[in-house]
Amino acid sequence: KFTPVHNMNGNLEDKDKNSDDERIRILQWNVLSQALGQNNDSFVCCPDEALEWKRRRYHMVQEIVSYNPDVVCLQEVDHFEFLKKALKTQGYQGTFFPKPDSPCVYIKDNNGPDGCAIFFREDKFKLIDTQTRILEVWRVQSNQVAILVTLEDRRSGKRVCIATTHLKARNGALLSTLRNEQGKDLLEFVDANARGAPVILCGDFNAEPTEPIYATVMNHESLALGSAYSTKHNQEPSYTTWKIREEGEVCHTIDYVFYSKDRLNVEAVLKFPTGEEIGQDRVPSLKYPSDHFSLVCDFSYRDPKSE
Ligand code: NDP
Ligand code: CA
């Protein structure tokens, strides 16, 4: 039997009250592409059954719906139709944008390209606008993408702009520069399309907080972004992914939820499971379906008078 290994923190415990008010609960998660996870990642301690689609897909859906998020931002989605169908039964509507040359399509028996997806609760939000972008590096399209949606709260009429991305993976100075350039293009894309709405920008940035891209995001003048986990705990978490590949164990922070710090307050964030709870084989595992943890954050609108 699957039991979520997360600990709840603060207001996240009132998960059923969530849809009643103006609060926005967002779940950010690199779900692990089915094709890549089974054929490319070489997770050495993960049992084969844990990666079987027929089993894993329900863990993915369970992980998402158990937190009752208002908005869901996902990366490495290569089974959008399944997620769309499953999440529709729970009241969500979604959009998908694939990578132009996804590594998934080179894998035998793949299910198409992977990409980013955003889902939102239809009873809470009206969709105002959807934009997609193939991120550019020095004005040339790269293989990484972003999606942006502008949502309007059906009760209050307040708007929020949600964007998500999955930046270029792997280490090295050149790739760190590439991610920084992708990030600059991403910020320009968000700034051009937010149209005055508060922004929540989340994703798998494939960069630790010490990389240039982190400072580029945090120092963007007009967007004025903060990082939700860092605001709440005065520092980024110690890890957002923890896996053992053939080349060794990897445990670091590369996923973030950035937000307009003058327009939104962070009310609560979901704690990650401890090393002990995760277990020595790390993730993915029979208990947890991805190599990245889900980040869950509650935001409230800031009273303009208090600024
Ligand atoms: P990225 O470098 O961004 O990585 C692609 C995926 O690989 C990510 O989802 C990433 O996951 C995962 N990954 C990162 N590190 C490792 C690792 N050590 N072991 C296994 N998987 C890892 O790739 P691009 O999007 O730039 O695409 C790769 C390019 O390679 C494409 O342009 C494609 O054309 C090409 N390609 C060609 C093939 C061929 O047969 N011709 C086969 C495969 C790819 P995370 O973000 O979670 O770290
Ligand atoms: Ca991956």
Short mmCIF file of C-alpha atoms and ligand atoms in Angstrom, two decimals:
data_model
loop_
_atom_site.label_atom_id
_atom_site.label_comp_id
_atom_site.label_asym_id
_atom_site.label_seq_id
_atom_site.Cartn_x
_atom_site.Cartn_y
_atom_site.Cartn_z
CA LYS A 1 0.00 0.00 0.00
CA PHE A 2 1.30 3.42 -0.93
CA THR A 3 1.54 6.05 1.78
CA PRO A 4 2.82 9.54 1.01
CA VAL A 5 6.10 10.16 2.82
CA HIS A 6 5.69 13.92 3.10
CA ASN A 7 5.14 15.75 6.37
CA MET A 8 2.54 18.43 6.33
CA ASN A 9 3.45 21.87 7.59
CA GLY A 10 1.35 24.75 8.86
CA ASN A 11 -1.76 25.62 6.90
CA LEU A 12 -1.24 22.80 4.49
CA GLU A 13 -2.99 20.63 7.06
CA ASP A 14 -6.32 22.31 6.30
CA LYS A 15 -6.25 20.95 2.82
CA ASP A 16 -10.03 20.61 2.52
CA LYS A 17 -10.69 24.26 3.30
CA ASN A 18 -8.46 25.28 0.48
CA SER A 19 -10.92 25.92 -2.33
CA ASP A 20 -13.11 28.21 -0.17
CA ASP A 21 -10.99 31.32 -0.15
CA GLU A 22 -8.63 33.41 -2.22
CA ARG A 23 -5.63 31.38 -1.19
CA ILE A 24 -3.73 29.73 -4.03
CA ARG A 25 -2.13 26.36 -3.44
CA ILE A 26 0.43 25.43 -6.07
CA LEU A 27 2.12 22.09 -6.60
CA GLN A 28 5.39 22.06 -8.56
CA TRP A 29 6.75 18.68 -9.62
CA ASN A 30 9.13 17.08 -12.10
CA VAL A 31 7.17 13.85 -12.43
CA LEU A 32 9.98 11.89 -14.17
CA SER A 33 9.29 10.99 -17.78
CA GLN A 34 8.15 7.40 -18.17
CA ALA A 35 10.43 6.79 -21.18
CA LEU A 36 13.50 8.43 -19.60
CA GLY A 37 12.96 6.94 -16.14
CA GLN A 38 12.74 3.41 -17.50
CA ASN A 39 15.41 3.63 -20.18
CA ASN A 40 17.78 6.54 -19.65
CA ASP A 41 18.26 7.40 -16.02
CA SER A 42 19.83 4.12 -14.82
CA PHE A 43 18.49 4.35 -11.26
CA VAL A 44 20.52 1.54 -9.70
CA CYS A 45 18.59 0.98 -6.46
CA CYS A 46 15.07 1.34 -7.82
CA PRO A 47 13.09 -1.89 -8.29
CA ASP A 48 11.80 -2.39 -11.86
CA GLU A 49 8.19 -2.67 -10.62
CA ALA A 50 8.36 0.86 -9.22
CA LEU A 51 8.94 2.18 -12.74
CA GLU A 52 6.21 0.16 -14.45
CA TRP A 53 3.73 2.60 -15.94
CA LYS A 54 0.65 0.60 -14.97
CA ARG A 55 1.59 0.97 -11.32
CA ARG A 56 3.47 4.28 -11.27
CA ARG A 57 0.76 6.30 -12.98
CA TYR A 58 -1.59 5.93 -10.03
CA HIS A 59 1.13 7.01 -7.61
CA MET A 60 1.63 10.12 -9.72
CA VAL A 61 -2.05 11.00 -9.65
CA GLN A 62 -2.28 10.20 -5.93
CA GLU A 63 0.70 12.42 -5.16
CA ILE A 64 -0.93 15.31 -7.01
CA VAL A 65 -4.51 15.03 -5.76
CA SER A 66 -3.60 14.22 -2.15
CA TYR A 67 -2.55 17.87 -1.64
CA ASN A 68 -5.66 19.29 -3.29
CA PRO A 69 -3.70 21.97 -5.20
CA ASP A 70 -5.41 24.78 -7.12
CA VAL A 71 -2.65 24.84 -9.71
CA VAL A 72 -0.28 22.06 -10.77
CA CYS A 73 2.96 22.73 -12.68
CA LEU A 74 4.66 19.64 -14.08
CA GLN A 75 7.82 18.83 -16.04
CA GLU A 76 8.92 15.70 -17.95
CA VAL A 77 5.30 14.91 -18.79
CA ASP A 78 5.21 12.25 -21.54
CA HIS A 79 1.71 10.93 -20.73
CA PHE A 80 -0.30 14.14 -20.86
CA GLU A 81 -3.45 12.43 -22.18
CA PHE A 82 -3.53 10.08 -19.20
CA LEU A 83 -3.00 12.91 -16.70
CA LYS A 84 -5.57 15.09 -18.45
CA LYS A 85 -8.17 12.34 -18.24
CA ALA A 86 -7.37 11.42 -14.64
CA LEU A 87 -7.21 15.02 -13.40
CA LYS A 88 -10.39 16.00 -15.26
CA THR A 89 -12.29 13.63 -12.98
CA GLN A 90 -10.92 15.71 -10.06
CA GLY A 91 -12.01 19.03 -11.57
CA TYR A 92 -8.80 20.11 -13.34
CA GLN A 93 -8.23 21.50 -16.81
CA GLY A 94 -4.75 21.42 -18.34
CA THR A 95 -2.36 22.51 -21.10
CA PHE A 96 0.74 20.77 -22.39
CA PHE A 97 3.68 22.04 -24.42
CA PRO A 98 6.28 19.50 -25.65
CA LYS A 99 10.01 20.02 -26.06
CA PRO A 100 10.87 20.48 -29.75
CA ASP A 101 13.37 17.58 -29.83
CA SER A 102 12.55 15.55 -26.72
CA PRO A 103 15.05 12.76 -25.89
CA CYS A 104 11.99 10.53 -25.24
CA VAL A 105 11.20 10.11 -28.94
CA TYR A 106 14.52 8.31 -29.50
CA ILE A 107 13.54 5.62 -27.00
CA LYS A 108 11.88 2.41 -28.20
CA ASP A 109 8.17 2.21 -27.31
CA ASN A 110 8.06 5.86 -26.26
CA ASN A 111 4.78 7.68 -25.73
CA GLY A 112 5.79 10.83 -27.58
CA PRO A 113 7.85 13.85 -26.52
CA ASP A 114 8.05 15.05 -22.93
CA GLY A 115 7.24 18.61 -21.97
CA CYS A 116 5.76 20.96 -19.41
CA ALA A 117 2.12 20.98 -18.31
CA ILE A 118 -0.07 23.25 -16.20
CA PHE A 119 -3.38 22.18 -14.65
CA PHE A 120 -5.80 24.32 -12.64
CA ARG A 121 -9.10 23.84 -10.82
CA GLU A 122 -11.95 24.79 -13.12
CA ASP A 123 -14.32 25.68 -10.28
CA LYS A 124 -11.83 28.17 -8.83
CA PHE A 125 -10.33 29.80 -11.92
CA LYS A 126 -11.35 31.06 -15.32
CA LEU A 127 -8.61 30.77 -17.96
CA ILE A 128 -7.82 34.23 -19.37
CA ASP A 129 -4.73 33.55 -21.47
CA THR A 130 -2.28 30.77 -22.40
CA GLN A 131 1.18 31.41 -23.88
CA THR A 132 3.95 28.99 -24.76
CA ARG A 133 7.61 29.59 -25.55
CA ILE A 134 10.56 27.69 -26.91
CA LEU A 135 13.30 29.31 -24.83
CA GLU A 136 15.97 31.15 -26.81
CA VAL A 137 19.67 31.35 -26.12
CA TRP A 138 21.34 34.29 -27.85
CA ARG A 139 18.23 34.54 -30.06
CA VAL A 140 18.42 30.91 -31.18
CA GLN A 141 15.73 28.43 -30.10
CA SER A 142 16.89 25.81 -27.61
CA ASN A 143 15.33 22.46 -26.70
CA GLN A 144 13.69 23.80 -23.51
CA VAL A 145 10.20 25.26 -23.18
CA ALA A 146 7.90 27.27 -20.92
CA ILE A 147 4.12 27.60 -20.49
CA LEU A 148 2.32 30.59 -18.99
CA VAL A 149 -1.34 30.87 -18.05
CA THR A 150 -3.22 33.85 -16.67
CA LEU A 151 -6.04 32.79 -14.35
CA GLU A 152 -8.88 34.76 -12.83
CA ASP A 153 -10.40 33.79 -9.49
CA ARG A 154 -14.10 33.22 -10.19
CA ARG A 155 -15.19 34.74 -6.85
CA SER A 156 -12.89 37.71 -6.33
CA GLY A 157 -11.98 38.48 -9.95
CA LYS A 158 -8.30 38.65 -8.87
CA ARG A 159 -5.79 37.46 -11.43
CA VAL A 160 -2.58 35.48 -11.18
CA CYS A 161 -0.02 34.58 -13.82
CA ILE A 162 1.45 31.08 -13.50
CA ALA A 163 4.49 30.01 -15.52
CA THR A 164 6.54 26.84 -15.58
CA THR A 165 9.72 25.59 -17.23
CA HIS A 166 12.30 22.80 -17.30
CA LEU A 167 15.78 24.17 -18.05
CA LYS A 168 18.67 22.33 -19.70
CA ALA A 169 20.11 19.53 -17.54
CA ARG A 170 23.66 18.44 -16.70
CA ASN A 171 26.81 19.99 -15.23
CA GLY A 172 29.55 22.20 -16.57
CA ALA A 173 30.35 25.89 -16.92
CA LEU A 174 28.98 26.08 -20.45
CA LEU A 175 25.66 24.51 -19.43
CA SER A 176 25.40 26.80 -16.44
CA THR A 177 25.80 29.76 -18.84
CA LEU A 178 23.21 28.22 -21.16
CA ARG A 179 20.71 27.88 -18.30
CA ASN A 180 21.32 31.49 -17.33
CA GLU A 181 20.59 32.62 -20.90
CA GLN A 182 17.45 30.45 -21.00
CA GLY A 183 16.44 32.03 -17.71
CA LYS A 184 16.84 35.56 -19.09
CA ASP A 185 14.61 34.66 -22.03
CA LEU A 186 12.10 33.05 -19.66
CA LEU A 187 11.93 36.18 -17.47
CA GLU A 188 11.43 38.37 -20.52
CA PHE A 189 8.62 36.07 -21.67
CA VAL A 190 6.95 36.20 -18.26
CA ASP A 191 7.40 39.95 -17.91
CA ALA A 192 5.88 40.56 -21.35
CA ASN A 193 2.81 38.40 -20.66
CA ALA A 194 2.00 38.94 -16.96
CA ARG A 195 0.20 42.24 -17.71
CA GLY A 196 0.28 43.48 -14.17
CA ALA A 197 -0.88 40.24 -12.51
CA PRO A 198 1.16 38.76 -9.65
CA VAL A 199 3.45 35.99 -10.89
CA ILE A 200 4.19 32.47 -9.70
CA LEU A 201 7.09 31.03 -11.70
CA CYS A 202 8.06 27.49 -10.90
CA GLY A 203 9.94 24.61 -12.40
CA ASP A 204 12.93 22.35 -12.59
CA PHE A 205 15.71 24.89 -13.20
CA ASN A 206 18.39 22.17 -13.12
CA ALA A 207 20.55 24.63 -11.16
CA GLU A 208 21.56 24.83 -7.52
CA PRO A 209 21.06 28.17 -5.74
CA THR A 210 24.75 29.03 -6.31
CA GLU A 211 24.34 29.07 -10.11
CA PRO A 212 24.01 32.40 -11.96
CA ILE A 213 20.42 31.64 -13.05
CA TYR A 214 19.22 31.75 -9.42
CA ALA A 215 20.54 35.30 -8.94
CA THR A 216 19.24 36.29 -12.37
CA VAL A 217 15.71 35.30 -11.31
CA MET A 218 15.93 36.81 -7.83
CA ASN A 219 17.40 40.10 -9.09
CA HIS A 220 14.97 40.73 -11.96
CA GLU A 221 13.98 44.35 -11.49
CA SER A 222 10.39 44.58 -12.67
CA LEU A 223 9.22 41.09 -11.65
CA ALA A 224 10.60 41.44 -8.06
CA LEU A 225 10.54 37.71 -7.32
CA GLY A 226 11.26 35.85 -4.10
CA SER A 227 11.64 32.10 -3.65
CA ALA A 228 8.82 30.59 -1.57
CA TYR A 229 10.79 27.95 0.36
CA SER A 230 13.59 30.40 1.05
CA THR A 231 11.15 33.05 2.31
CA LYS A 232 9.47 30.58 4.63
CA HIS A 233 12.61 28.87 5.98
CA ASN A 234 15.27 31.58 5.39
CA GLN A 235 17.06 29.23 3.03
CA GLU A 236 16.36 26.86 0.18
CA PRO A 237 15.77 23.22 1.17
CA SER A 238 18.76 20.84 1.26
CA TYR A 239 17.33 18.82 -1.61
CA THR A 240 14.46 18.65 -4.06
CA THR A 241 15.76 15.50 -5.79
CA TRP A 242 17.65 12.52 -4.33
CA LYS A 243 18.63 9.59 -6.52
CA ILE A 244 21.28 6.96 -7.07
CA ARG A 245 22.43 6.54 -10.66
CA GLU A 246 25.28 4.43 -12.04
CA GLU A 247 27.58 7.43 -11.66
CA GLY A 248 26.65 7.89 -7.99
CA GLU A 249 24.26 9.50 -5.53
CA VAL A 250 22.81 12.92 -6.35
CA CYS A 251 21.10 14.97 -3.64
CA HIS A 252 20.57 18.65 -4.33
CA THR A 253 18.13 21.54 -4.79
CA ILE A 254 17.24 22.42 -8.38
CA ASP A 255 13.44 22.97 -8.28
CA TYR A 256 11.90 26.27 -7.15
CA VAL A 257 8.67 28.20 -6.71
CA PHE A 258 9.36 31.90 -7.33
CA TYR A 259 6.62 34.48 -6.71
CA SER A 260 5.95 38.24 -6.83
CA LYS A 261 7.08 39.13 -3.34
CA ASP A 262 5.31 42.50 -3.20
CA ARG A 263 1.98 41.06 -4.33
CA LEU A 264 1.75 37.66 -2.64
CA ASN A 265 2.48 36.23 0.80
CA VAL A 266 3.78 32.71 1.36
CA GLU A 267 1.45 31.16 3.92
CA ALA A 268 2.84 27.63 4.07
CA VAL A 269 5.16 25.24 2.28
CA LEU A 270 5.21 21.46 2.28
CA LYS A 271 8.20 19.90 4.04
CA PHE A 272 10.18 17.24 2.24
CA PRO A 273 10.52 13.74 3.64
CA THR A 274 13.69 13.14 5.67
CA GLY A 275 16.48 10.85 4.46
CA GLU A 276 15.22 8.21 6.86
CA GLU A 277 11.66 8.43 5.55
CA ILE A 278 12.91 8.28 1.96
CA GLY A 279 15.02 5.17 2.68
CA GLN A 280 18.57 4.35 1.65
CA ASP A 281 17.68 3.43 -1.93
CA ARG A 282 16.40 7.01 -2.36
CA VAL A 283 13.86 7.78 -5.12
CA PRO A 284 12.10 6.79 -7.30
CA SER A 285 10.94 3.85 -5.22
CA LEU A 286 7.86 1.76 -4.51
CA LYS A 287 6.88 4.48 -2.04
CA TYR A 288 7.53 7.49 -4.25
CA PRO A 289 7.10 7.69 -8.05
CA SER A 290 9.63 10.35 -9.17
CA ASP A 291 13.26 11.25 -8.53
CA HIS A 292 12.11 14.82 -7.70
CA PHE A 293 9.90 15.74 -4.73
CA SER A 294 6.78 17.80 -5.15
CA LEU A 295 6.98 21.37 -3.85
CA VAL A 296 3.65 22.61 -2.48
CA CYS A 297 3.11 26.25 -1.48
CA ASP A 298 0.12 28.26 -0.24
CA PHE A 299 -0.03 31.90 -1.28
CA SER A 300 -2.39 34.69 -0.27
CA TYR A 301 -2.79 38.05 -1.98
CA ARG A 302 -1.02 40.87 -0.17
CA ASP A 303 -3.15 43.73 0.96
CA PRO A 304 -1.91 46.69 -1.12
CA LYS A 305 -2.49 49.00 1.89
CA SER A 306 0.10 47.11 3.95
CA GLU A 307 2.92 47.89 1.48
P1 NDP B 1 18.79 17.63 -21.23
O1 NDP B 1 20.27 17.66 -21.03
O2 NDP B 1 18.06 18.83 -20.78
O3 NDP B 1 18.26 16.35 -20.48
C1 NDP B 1 17.19 15.58 -20.92
C2 NDP B 1 16.71 14.73 -19.80
O4 NDP B 1 17.74 13.91 -19.28
C3 NDP B 1 16.19 15.58 -18.66
O5 NDP B 1 14.85 15.28 -18.49
C4 NDP B 1 17.09 15.23 -17.50
O6 NDP B 1 16.39 15.12 -16.28
C5 NDP B 1 17.68 13.89 -17.86
N1 NDP B 1 19.03 13.70 -17.27
C6 NDP B 1 19.83 14.63 -16.70
N2 NDP B 1 20.97 14.09 -16.25
C7 NDP B 1 20.89 12.79 -16.54
C8 NDP B 1 21.77 11.69 -16.31
N3 NDP B 1 22.93 11.84 -15.70
N4 NDP B 1 21.36 10.48 -16.73
C9 NDP B 1 20.17 10.31 -17.34
N5 NDP B 1 19.31 11.31 -17.57
C10 NDP B 1 19.66 12.53 -17.19
O7 NDP B 1 18.54 17.26 -22.74
P2 NDP B 1 17.95 18.01 -23.98
O8 NDP B 1 16.54 18.36 -23.83
O9 NDP B 1 18.89 19.07 -24.38
O10 NDP B 1 17.90 16.87 -25.06
C11 NDP B 1 18.96 16.07 -25.34
C12 NDP B 1 19.31 16.10 -26.80
O11 NDP B 1 19.85 14.86 -27.09
C13 NDP B 1 18.18 16.33 -27.76
O12 NDP B 1 18.49 17.42 -28.56
C14 NDP B 1 18.07 15.06 -28.60
O13 NDP B 1 18.02 15.35 -29.97
C15 NDP B 1 19.35 14.39 -28.31
N6 NDP B 1 19.19 12.96 -28.23
C16 NDP B 1 19.44 12.20 -29.30
C17 NDP B 1 19.31 10.86 -29.27
C18 NDP B 1 19.55 10.06 -30.47
O14 NDP B 1 19.42 8.87 -30.41
N7 NDP B 1 19.88 10.68 -31.55
C19 NDP B 1 18.94 10.19 -28.04
C20 NDP B 1 18.67 11.06 -26.95
C21 NDP B 1 18.80 12.40 -27.06
P3 NDP B 1 16.48 16.23 -15.08
O15 NDP B 1 16.08 17.54 -15.65
O16 NDP B 1 15.53 15.67 -14.08
O17 NDP B 1 17.90 16.24 -14.60
CA CA B 2 14.82 13.67 -15.13
#
